[in-house]
Amino acid sequence: MSGIECLPGGTVKGSIRVPGDKSISHRAIILSSIAQGTSHISGFLQGEDSLNTLKALQSMGVTIEREGDRVSVHGAGLHGLKKPANTLDMGNSGTAMRLLLGLLAGQSFDATLVGDESLSARPMKRVIEPLQAMGARINSQSGCTAPLTVLGQSKLSPINYHTPMASAQVKSCLLLAALYADGESIIVEPATTRDHTERMLRGFGCPVVSEGRQVSMSGGQELNAMDIEIPADISAAAFFLVAASIATDSELTLEHVGVNPTRTGVIEILRLMGADITLLNQRDIGGEPVADIVVRSASLHGINIPEALVPLAIDEFPVLFVAAACAEGETLLTGASELRVKESDRIEVMAQGLSTLGVRVEPRPDGIKIFGGPMAGGVINSHGDHRIAMAFSIASIAAGDLLRIEDCTNVNTSFPGFVNLAAGAGLKISMHDGNFNT
Ligand code: S3P
């Protein structure tokens, strides 16, 4: 798939299950690979990002069998990974690169991590600096970008570190390195971020202590295999939360979605905007809260997005900007400069795309102001960013004319099957060869 074409309108109805959580899928593979014993994973995201993590661990000698979304990982133990024969290709995935960098820092062998054009331009200093402070030896390109080579046989010391930005990738990278450090590491965040690593480490029997924004953990502890049921990804569900909210006469159930409170910022923001969202059958599956989510059409209104919710909805802003464009009045986002260093500069790329559709926007260094109003059709460039491509697909519901989105192949990094699932739910969406000039 390189392009997506959408006719305007559509009513969103029925009951769907979106693919497994991407963040939890990465962590499930990594932690079960260094555990002792066999872990069985279900609901694994079969997207390119998490498959890259899986392949990387296989290249480091871990036996992993996969049948669809079911994966069995025969853990190699804390010190059982082997030197990979080739460079480890992380593709488009910042999570894979940053988390594996932390894991590699504690190994006895050298390894090199590479990524695609987008990933090779993303900031790695945020993980390289604290890892070096722990004693890791890492070679990067000028500007602290990938390819990154981690030299083995470093003796890691524990770290007491205040992360300068709210980033679960940085926190998780350091927790993985801390497993190999001699003593207790303490990491303090400026704001709460997703805590899947901490929850899963506890599941594997490693006592991680979370107190407010501080996490502490001692190194050297063996992990014991466990079975993991991965819930549906709230970041994938978010596209449909907005779709059903802005489409007329809609009612959609999203089944078995992970509703960890460090991820539910999108629900809170949409509710503040007037969305009609209900959580049913709330339950706990293997240490992660899960619910079925019902969303109905609603008249949305603009808000000032509370900054505390920004890290809790960090991946959902492209589609939240679409909600803001469909809302009555102005929506203001601040405190979100991290959006500029995602798979694309999401403030810039969304501002460009919304402007193409005739929406008034005022981008700022750390956010954007969006003025709700009518949207036209047009051709949008997603700049190879999966979430931009999917966000504009949802915008088509409210667009006045045909909407075409270029450069959509990367939708497969996080949401294989998006177009078919969206069409089944009621969007007038189809794949296109992406050549929109003819
Ligand atoms: C992720 C953390 C977030 C998020 C990314 C996944 C994770 O990145 O944007 O898609 O799995 O830890 P940051 O931690 O850099 O904000």
PDB file of C-alpha atoms in Angstrom, residues 34 60 77-82 98-111 113 131-132 134-138 149-157 173-182 219-220:
ATOM      1  CA  ILE A  34      16.014 -12.532  28.772  1.00  0.00           C
ATOM      2  CA  MET A  60      20.762 -12.610  19.232  1.00  0.00           C
ATOM      3  CA  GLY A  77      18.243 -15.892  30.663  1.00  0.00           C
ATOM      4  CA  LEU A  78      19.711 -12.545  31.707  1.00  0.00           C
ATOM      5  CA  HIS A  79      23.167 -13.359  30.313  1.00  0.00           C
ATOM      6  CA  GLY A  80      22.229 -15.753  27.499  1.00  0.00           C
ATOM      7  CA  LEU A  81      22.011 -13.430  24.469  1.00  0.00           C
ATOM      8  CA  LYS A  82      24.574 -13.975  21.689  1.00  0.00           C
ATOM      9  CA  ARG A  98      15.897   3.004  22.288  1.00  0.00           C
ATOM     10  CA  LEU A  99      14.823  -0.033  24.312  1.00  0.00           C
ATOM     11  CA  LEU A 100      17.304  -2.360  22.614  1.00  0.00           C
ATOM     12  CA  LEU A 101      20.088   0.163  23.132  1.00  0.00           C
ATOM     13  CA  GLY A 102      19.466  -0.140  26.883  1.00  0.00           C
ATOM     14  CA  LEU A 103      19.437  -3.924  26.657  1.00  0.00           C
ATOM     15  CA  LEU A 104      22.632  -4.038  24.556  1.00  0.00           C
ATOM     16  CA  ALA A 105      24.491  -1.757  26.965  1.00  0.00           C
ATOM     17  CA  GLY A 106      24.664  -4.660  29.424  1.00  0.00           C
ATOM     18  CA  GLN A 107      25.783  -7.418  27.018  1.00  0.00           C
ATOM     19  CA  SER A 108      29.189  -9.016  26.576  1.00  0.00           C
ATOM     20  CA  PHE A 109      29.260  -8.445  22.763  1.00  0.00           C
ATOM     21  CA  ASP A 110      29.274  -5.526  20.319  1.00  0.00           C
ATOM     22  CA  ALA A 111      26.193  -4.811  18.185  1.00  0.00           C
ATOM     23  CA  LEU A 113      21.536  -0.732  15.487  1.00  0.00           C
ATOM     24  CA  LEU A 131      23.750   5.083  29.359  1.00  0.00           C
ATOM     25  CA  GLN A 132      27.291   6.475  29.070  1.00  0.00           C
ATOM     26  CA  MET A 134      26.258   4.158  33.638  1.00  0.00           C
ATOM     27  CA  GLY A 135      29.476   3.077  31.905  1.00  0.00           C
ATOM     28  CA  ALA A 136      28.145   2.008  28.499  1.00  0.00           C
ATOM     29  CA  ARG A 137      30.289   2.606  25.417  1.00  0.00           C
ATOM     30  CA  ILE A 138      28.276   3.737  22.405  1.00  0.00           C
ATOM     31  CA  THR A 149      27.246   0.741  17.847  1.00  0.00           C
ATOM     32  CA  VAL A 150      27.231  -0.537  21.409  1.00  0.00           C
ATOM     33  CA  LEU A 151      30.507  -2.012  22.587  1.00  0.00           C
ATOM     34  CA  GLY A 152      30.169  -5.018  24.867  1.00  0.00           C
ATOM     35  CA  GLN A 153      31.779  -5.982  28.152  1.00  0.00           C
ATOM     36  CA  SER A 154      31.091  -2.687  29.872  1.00  0.00           C
ATOM     37  CA  LYS A 155      30.651  -2.910  33.600  1.00  0.00           C
ATOM     38  CA  LEU A 156      27.487  -0.914  34.247  1.00  0.00           C
ATOM     39  CA  SER A 157      26.977   1.119  37.410  1.00  0.00           C
ATOM     40  CA  CYS A 173      15.897   1.998  28.097  1.00  0.00           C
ATOM     41  CA  LEU A 174      17.465   2.832  31.448  1.00  0.00           C
ATOM     42  CA  LEU A 175      15.458   0.177  33.309  1.00  0.00           C
ATOM     43  CA  LEU A 176      16.718  -2.453  30.854  1.00  0.00           C
ATOM     44  CA  ALA A 177      20.314  -1.303  31.354  1.00  0.00           C
ATOM     45  CA  ALA A 178      19.694  -1.181  35.121  1.00  0.00           C
ATOM     46  CA  LEU A 179      18.963  -4.920  35.045  1.00  0.00           C
ATOM     47  CA  TYR A 180      22.682  -5.374  34.270  1.00  0.00           C
ATOM     48  CA  ALA A 181      24.018  -2.803  36.761  1.00  0.00           C
ATOM     49  CA  ASP A 182      25.418  -3.701  40.125  1.00  0.00           C
ATOM     50  CA  GLY A 219      20.151  -5.047  38.956  1.00  0.00           C
ATOM     51  CA  GLY A 220      21.253  -8.643  38.614  1.00  0.00           C
TER      52      GLY A 220
END
